[in-house]
Coordinates of C-alpha atoms in Angstrom, one line a residue:
M1 CA 0.0 0.0 0.0
K2 CA 1.4 3.4 -1.0
L3 CA 1.5 6.3 1.4
Q4 CA -0.5 8.4 -1.1
S5 CA -3.5 6.1 -0.5
F6 CA -3.7 7.4 3.1
S7 CA -5.8 10.5 3.8
H8 CA -4.1 13.6 5.2
S9 CA -5.3 12.9 8.7
Q10 CA -4.2 9.3 8.5
Q11 CA -0.7 10.4 7.4
K12 CA -0.5 12.6 10.4
I13 CA -1.5 9.8 12.7
L14 CA 1.0 7.5 11.0
F15 CA 3.7 10.1 11.5
L16 CA 2.9 10.7 15.2
C17 CA 2.7 7.0 16.0
G18 CA 5.8 6.1 14.1
I19 CA 8.0 8.8 15.6
T20 CA 6.7 8.2 19.1
A21 CA 7.7 4.5 18.8
I22 CA 11.1 5.2 17.3
Y23 CA 12.1 7.8 19.9
L24 CA 10.8 5.8 22.8
A25 CA 13.0 2.9 21.5
I26 CA 16.0 5.2 21.3
V27 CA 15.5 6.5 24.9
A28 CA 15.1 2.9 26.2
W29 CA 18.2 1.7 24.2
L30 CA 20.3 4.5 25.7
D31 CA 19.2 3.6 29.2
F32 CA 17.0 6.7 29.4
L33 CA 20.0 8.8 28.3
Q34 CA 22.0 7.8 31.4
G35 CA 24.2 5.2 29.8
P36 CA 28.0 5.3 30.1
P37 CA 29.9 7.6 27.6
W38 CA 30.4 6.1 24.2
W39 CA 33.4 6.8 22.0
D40 CA 33.8 10.5 21.3
E41 CA 31.5 11.4 24.2
V42 CA 34.4 11.1 26.6
N43 CA 36.4 13.8 24.9
F44 CA 33.4 15.9 24.1
W45 CA 32.3 15.9 27.8
K46 CA 35.8 16.9 28.9
S47 CA 35.6 19.9 26.5
S48 CA 32.2 20.7 27.7
L49 CA 33.4 20.9 31.3
T50 CA 35.8 23.6 30.3
F51 CA 32.8 25.9 29.9
S52 CA 30.8 24.7 32.9
D53 CA 32.3 27.0 35.5
S54 CA 30.6 30.3 34.5
L55 CA 27.9 31.6 32.1
L56 CA 30.4 33.5 29.9
P57 CA 33.5 31.7 28.7
S58 CA 36.9 33.3 29.0
L59 CA 39.3 33.9 26.1
S60 CA 41.6 31.1 27.4
D61 CA 38.6 28.7 27.5
L62 CA 37.9 29.4 23.9
R63 CA 41.5 28.7 23.0
E64 CA 42.3 25.7 25.2
Y65 CA 39.3 23.4 25.3
H66 CA 41.3 20.5 23.6
S67 CA 38.9 19.6 20.8
L68 CA 39.2 19.9 17.1
N69 CA 35.5 21.0 17.0
T70 CA 34.5 24.7 17.0
P71 CA 33.2 25.4 20.6
L72 CA 29.6 26.3 20.4
P73 CA 28.2 22.8 21.3
F74 CA 30.6 22.5 24.2
M75 CA 29.6 26.0 25.4
I76 CA 25.9 24.9 25.3
F77 CA 26.6 21.6 27.1
G78 CA 28.7 23.4 29.6
F79 CA 26.0 26.0 30.1
L80 CA 23.5 23.2 30.8
E81 CA 25.9 21.6 33.3
Y82 CA 26.3 25.0 35.0
L83 CA 22.6 25.4 35.4
F84 CA 21.4 21.9 36.1
N85 CA 24.4 19.8 37.2
Q86 CA 23.0 16.7 35.6
G87 CA 26.1 15.5 33.7
M88 CA 25.8 14.3 30.2
V89 CA 22.1 13.6 30.5
A90 CA 21.1 17.3 29.9
G91 CA 23.2 17.5 26.7
R92 CA 21.9 14.2 25.5
L93 CA 18.3 15.3 26.1
L94 CA 19.0 18.5 24.2
N95 CA 20.2 16.6 21.2
L96 CA 17.2 14.3 21.3
I97 CA 14.9 17.4 21.3
L98 CA 16.8 18.9 18.4
S99 CA 16.6 15.7 16.5
L100 CA 12.8 15.7 17.0
G101 CA 12.6 19.2 15.8
I102 CA 14.5 18.3 12.6
V103 CA 12.1 15.3 12.1
V104 CA 9.1 17.6 12.4
V105 CA 10.4 20.2 9.9
I106 CA 11.3 17.6 7.3
G107 CA 8.7 14.9 7.9
W108 CA 5.4 16.5 9.0
P109 CA 2.9 15.7 6.3
S110 CA 1.4 19.2 5.8
K111 CA -1.1 19.8 3.0
Q112 CA 1.6 21.2 0.8
K113 CA 4.0 18.3 1.3
G114 CA 1.7 15.4 2.0
S115 CA 3.2 11.9 1.9
R116 CA 6.3 13.3 0.2
A117 CA 7.4 14.6 3.6
I118 CA 7.2 11.1 5.2
L119 CA 9.2 9.6 2.4
C120 CA 11.8 12.3 2.8
L121 CA 11.9 11.5 6.5
I122 CA 12.4 7.8 5.8
G123 CA 15.3 8.8 3.5
L124 CA 16.9 10.7 6.4
F125 CA 16.5 7.7 8.7
L126 CA 18.3 5.6 6.1
C127 CA 21.4 7.6 7.0
P128 CA 22.0 5.6 10.2
Y129 CA 24.0 8.3 12.0
F130 CA 20.9 10.5 12.4
L131 CA 19.1 8.3 14.8
F132 CA 22.3 6.9 16.2
L133 CA 23.5 10.3 17.4
S134 CA 20.1 11.7 18.3
G135 CA 20.5 10.9 22.0
R136 CA 24.3 11.0 22.4
L137 CA 26.5 13.9 23.5
Y138 CA 27.8 14.6 20.0
T139 CA 28.1 17.9 18.2
E140 CA 26.4 16.9 14.9
M141 CA 22.8 17.5 16.0
I142 CA 23.4 21.1 17.1
A143 CA 25.3 21.8 13.8
C144 CA 22.6 20.1 11.8
T145 CA 19.9 22.2 13.5
W146 CA 21.6 25.5 12.6
V147 CA 22.2 24.2 9.0
L148 CA 18.5 23.4 8.7
L149 CA 17.5 26.7 10.1
G150 CA 19.8 28.4 7.6
F151 CA 18.1 26.7 4.7
V152 CA 14.6 27.3 6.1
T153 CA 15.2 31.0 6.4
Y154 CA 17.0 31.1 3.0
V155 CA 14.0 29.6 1.1
H156 CA 11.7 32.0 2.9
D157 CA 13.8 35.0 1.7
R158 CA 15.1 35.8 5.2
H159 CA 18.8 36.1 4.2
W160 CA 20.3 37.8 7.2
L161 CA 18.6 35.4 9.6
S162 CA 20.0 32.7 7.3
C163 CA 23.4 34.3 7.6
L164 CA 23.2 34.2 11.4
A165 CA 22.1 30.5 11.4
F166 CA 25.1 29.6 9.2
V167 CA 27.5 31.6 11.4
L168 CA 26.2 29.5 14.4
A169 CA 26.5 26.3 12.3
I170 CA 30.2 27.1 11.6
S171 CA 30.7 27.8 15.3
S172 CA 29.4 24.3 15.9
R173 CA 31.5 22.5 13.3
Q174 CA 34.0 24.0 10.9
Y175 CA 32.9 22.0 7.9
M176 CA 29.4 23.6 8.0
L177 CA 31.2 26.2 6.0
A178 CA 30.3 24.3 2.8
F179 CA 26.6 25.3 3.0
P180 CA 26.8 29.1 3.0
M181 CA 29.7 28.9 0.5
A182 CA 27.4 26.9 -1.8
I183 CA 24.5 29.3 -1.5
A184 CA 26.8 32.3 -2.0
T185 CA 28.3 30.8 -5.2
Y186 CA 24.9 29.7 -6.6
E187 CA 23.3 33.1 -5.9
F188 CA 26.3 35.1 -7.2
L189 CA 26.4 33.1 -10.5
A190 CA 22.6 33.7 -10.8
T191 CA 23.1 37.4 -10.3
A192 CA 26.0 37.5 -12.8
N193 CA 23.8 35.7 -15.3
Q194 CA 21.1 38.3 -14.9
Y195 CA 23.7 41.0 -15.6
R196 CA 24.8 39.3 -18.8
Q197 CA 21.3 39.0 -20.0
G198 CA 20.5 42.6 -19.2
Q199 CA 17.8 41.7 -16.7
T200 CA 16.9 43.6 -13.6
V201 CA 19.2 42.3 -10.9
G202 CA 17.6 41.1 -7.7
Q203 CA 18.6 41.5 -4.1
H204 CA 22.4 41.3 -3.7
Q205 CA 21.8 40.1 -0.1
R206 CA 21.0 36.7 -1.6
W207 CA 24.7 36.1 -2.2
L208 CA 26.2 38.7 0.2
A209 CA 24.6 37.3 3.3
P210 CA 25.9 33.7 2.9
A211 CA 29.3 35.1 1.8
L212 CA 29.6 37.0 5.0
A213 CA 28.5 33.9 7.0
S214 CA 31.3 32.0 5.2
L215 CA 33.9 34.6 6.2
S216 CA 33.1 34.0 9.9
I217 CA 35.4 31.0 9.8
L218 CA 38.3 33.5 9.6
G219 CA 37.4 34.7 13.1
W220 CA 37.9 31.2 14.5
V221 CA 41.2 30.8 12.5
A222 CA 42.4 34.0 14.0
L223 CA 41.4 33.0 17.5
F224 CA 43.0 29.6 17.3
G225 CA 45.9 30.5 15.2
G226 CA 44.8 27.7 12.9
L227 CA 41.9 25.5 12.1
A228 CA 41.4 24.4 15.7
P229 CA 43.1 25.0 19.1
A230 CA 46.8 24.2 18.9
S231 CA 46.7 21.8 21.8
A232 CA 43.9 19.8 20.2
I233 CA 45.8 19.6 16.8
V234 CA 48.9 18.3 18.5
A235 CA 46.9 15.7 20.5
H236 CA 44.1 14.6 18.2
A237 CA 44.4 15.9 14.6
P238 CA 45.0 13.6 11.7
E239 CA 48.1 14.3 9.6
V240 CA 46.2 16.3 7.0
Q241 CA 45.0 18.8 9.6
Q242 CA 48.4 19.3 11.2
S243 CA 49.6 21.3 8.3
K244 CA 47.6 24.3 7.0
W245 CA 48.3 23.5 3.3
A246 CA 48.1 19.7 3.4
L247 CA 45.3 18.1 1.3
T248 CA 44.1 14.6 0.5
P249 CA 42.2 14.8 -2.8
G250 CA 41.3 11.1 -2.6
G251 CA 39.1 12.0 0.3
T252 CA 36.6 13.6 -2.1
I253 CA 36.1 10.1 -3.7
N254 CA 35.3 8.7 -0.3
F255 CA 32.8 11.4 0.5
L256 CA 31.1 11.2 -2.9
A257 CA 30.7 7.5 -2.3
F258 CA 29.2 8.2 1.1
V259 CA 26.7 10.5 -0.5
G260 CA 25.9 7.7 -3.0
V261 CA 25.1 5.3 -0.3
Y262 CA 23.2 7.5 2.1
I263 CA 21.4 9.9 -0.2
V264 CA 21.4 8.9 -3.9
I265 CA 20.4 5.3 -3.6
P266 CA 17.7 6.0 -0.9
E267 CA 16.3 8.7 -3.1
W268 CA 16.2 6.4 -6.1
L269 CA 14.4 3.7 -4.0
L270 CA 11.9 6.2 -2.5
F271 CA 11.3 8.4 -5.5
R272 CA 11.7 6.3 -8.6
P273 CA 12.4 8.7 -11.5
P274 CA 10.0 8.4 -14.5
N275 CA 11.5 7.1 -17.7
P276 CA 15.0 6.4 -16.5
L277 CA 16.0 4.8 -19.9
Q278 CA 14.9 8.0 -21.6
S279 CA 17.2 10.0 -19.3
L280 CA 20.0 7.6 -20.0
R281 CA 19.7 8.0 -23.8
K282 CA 19.3 11.8 -23.5
N283 CA 22.4 12.2 -21.3
Q284 CA 24.6 9.4 -22.6
K285 CA 27.5 11.6 -23.9
P286 CA 27.8 13.9 -20.9
W287 CA 27.5 11.0 -18.5
L288 CA 30.2 9.1 -20.3
L289 CA 32.5 12.1 -20.0
I290 CA 31.7 12.4 -16.3
A291 CA 32.5 8.6 -15.8
A292 CA 35.8 9.0 -17.7
G293 CA 36.8 12.1 -15.8
L294 CA 36.0 10.5 -12.5
L295 CA 38.0 7.4 -13.4
V296 CA 41.0 9.5 -14.3
F297 CA 40.7 11.4 -11.0
C298 CA 40.4 8.1 -9.1
L299 CA 43.6 6.7 -10.7
I300 CA 45.5 9.8 -9.9
F301 CA 44.0 10.3 -6.4
P302 CA 42.7 7.0 -5.3
P303 CA 40.1 6.8 -2.4
L304 CA 41.7 6.7 1.0
D305 CA 41.8 3.6 3.2
T306 CA 39.8 4.4 6.3
P307 CA 39.1 2.5 9.5
Y308 CA 36.2 4.8 10.4
G309 CA 32.5 4.4 9.9
N310 CA 30.3 1.8 8.3
M311 CA 31.8 2.1 4.8
G312 CA 35.3 1.5 6.3
K313 CA 34.0 -1.7 7.7
V314 CA 32.5 -2.8 4.4
A315 CA 35.8 -2.0 2.6
D316 CA 37.6 -4.2 5.2
L317 CA 35.5 -7.1 4.2
L318 CA 36.5 -6.9 0.5
P319 CA 39.3 -9.3 -0.4
F320 CA 41.6 -7.0 -2.4
Y321 CA 42.1 -3.3 -3.1
G322 CA 40.7 -3.4 -6.6
M323 CA 37.3 -4.2 -5.3
V324 CA 37.5 -1.5 -2.7
M325 CA 38.4 1.1 -5.4
A326 CA 35.6 -0.2 -7.7
M327 CA 33.1 0.1 -4.9
Y328 CA 34.1 3.7 -4.1
Y329 CA 34.3 4.6 -7.8
G330 CA 30.8 3.2 -8.6
L331 CA 29.2 4.9 -5.6
A332 CA 30.9 8.2 -6.3
L333 CA 29.8 8.0 -10.0
L334 CA 26.2 7.7 -8.9
T335 CA 26.6 10.9 -6.9
C336 CA 28.3 12.7 -9.8
L337 CA 25.5 11.7 -12.2
R338 CA 22.7 12.6 -9.8
F339 CA 24.1 16.1 -9.1
A340 CA 25.6 16.8 -12.5
K341 CA 23.4 19.9 -13.2
P342 CA 24.8 23.1 -11.7
D343 CA 21.9 23.9 -9.3
L344 CA 22.1 24.7 -5.6
L345 CA 22.4 21.0 -4.7
F346 CA 25.3 20.6 -7.1
W347 CA 27.3 23.4 -5.3
I348 CA 26.4 22.0 -1.9
V349 CA 27.9 18.6 -2.8
V350 CA 30.9 20.2 -4.5
F351 CA 31.9 22.3 -1.5
N352 CA 31.3 19.5 1.0
A353 CA 33.5 17.2 -1.1
L354 CA 36.2 19.8 -1.4
I355 CA 36.3 20.4 2.4
M356 CA 36.6 16.7 2.9
M357 CA 40.1 16.9 1.4
K358 CA 41.0 18.4 4.8
A359 CA 39.3 15.8 6.9
I360 CA 39.5 12.1 7.7
P361 CA 37.2 10.0 5.4
W362 CA 34.4 9.2 7.8
D363 CA 30.9 8.6 6.5
R364 CA 29.4 10.2 9.6
Y365 CA 30.3 13.6 8.0
V366 CA 27.6 13.2 5.4
L367 CA 24.9 13.7 8.0
P368 CA 24.5 17.5 7.7
L369 CA 24.3 17.2 3.9
A370 CA 21.6 14.5 4.3
V371 CA 19.6 16.8 6.6
A372 CA 19.9 19.7 4.1
F373 CA 19.1 17.4 1.1
W374 CA 16.0 15.8 2.5
Y375 CA 14.6 19.2 3.7
L376 CA 15.0 20.7 0.2
K377 CA 13.5 17.5 -1.3
S378 CA 10.5 17.7 1.1
I379 CA 9.7 21.3 -0.1
R380 CA 10.1 20.2 -3.7
Y381 CA 13.4 21.9 -4.4
P382 CA 14.4 23.0 -7.0
E383 CA 10.8 23.6 -8.2
T384 CA 10.4 26.3 -5.6
L385 CA 13.7 28.0 -6.6
Y386 CA 14.4 29.7 -9.9
A387 CA 11.9 27.8 -12.0
A388 CA 13.2 29.7 -15.0
D389 CA 16.6 28.0 -14.6
P390 CA 16.8 25.3 -17.4
Y391 CA 19.0 23.2 -15.0
A392 CA 16.4 23.3 -12.2
A393 CA 14.2 20.5 -13.4
D394 CA 14.0 17.8 -10.8
P395 CA 14.8 14.4 -12.5
Y396 CA 12.5 12.8 -10.0
A397 CA 9.5 15.0 -10.8
A398 CA 7.1 13.6 -13.3
D399 CA 5.9 17.1 -14.3
P400 CA 8.7 19.7 -14.4
P401 CA 7.8 23.2 -13.4
Q402 CA 6.9 25.7 -16.1
A403 CA 9.6 28.4 -16.8
N404 CA 8.7 31.8 -15.4
P405 CA 11.3 34.6 -15.6
E406 CA 9.7 36.4 -12.8
T407 CA 10.0 33.5 -10.4
R408 CA 12.2 34.0 -7.3
P409 CA 12.6 31.9 -4.2
A410 CA 9.6 32.0 -2.0

């Protein structure tokens, strides 16, 4: 039975019952949020305690909290500890609440979104790190919340509020920088295109606000004297982060493969594109060029061997390196073909992949991108943005939007 066969009220009941059952199971699984610290929770809690002695952190606290992560989540967890003295439980509860908020924004079956919202929520849940980190003292849920708020305000034409949300997202995790950079690039190119065509140029704040949000990373670099506190880099940073100019281009292949597993394949399963063979015939030449270019890149910069995450475990099961490389190449190719058209999603994937040249190849880092993607999917992006853009047609939409040169984001 398809979700579309349920009435609007039945879809709401299904959403409420399903989410209640899932989150009660999470709370029970985590010993009602009182279980022992797991993995990075140990170091994250130590960093949080640095900010638990007062309401306002000192400059030395901001420079010496011994974590590679920008400090806003630790400041929030420390603030909760200062107020309530409940240990990790308060921070875990906050993450659980934020997770529920993300679920409602993406998955609530409103009249505009209907069953599409629930399908997008299922897609988000197919990225296992979302539910897995929802009740743990990790920094991702806070960062994902700011990223989501950044996109919600962006699509509602509240660009300075979006700027603030992305500044706070970057203050929560450095690699959230990819999202305002993507929006700024997309909007700047759209404005430049309007200039070339002699059209009336829209609001410059559409690209200026996310550009300013992106520049906020420079404040943290100046404060730390690098990408993170010096003591944390010495103690915890991977080799690529110990030098300002070191890069691992092969990490982009890993990340594109992670996107293929956690976003592209779930989207294909949940939203089967109409006439896939017709799309294949129509795009045969550009897709062959993309496949050849990606193969050359893989041969020059092969994907990195990683012990982290689910994909690292899968790679360890394969008997020889050729199969590992084929797996990463195939999944990365799916991502490149899916996001080949230069719309906003294209730039989001590009900037995330580029930033991953400066990070360890861990599939957990795809989570914020999954949140952003499924939100935009739930509101029928790109049909709601620049319908006049010939590249904006959703390959998963049976009826592409009609071009309208007056259309701007709602």
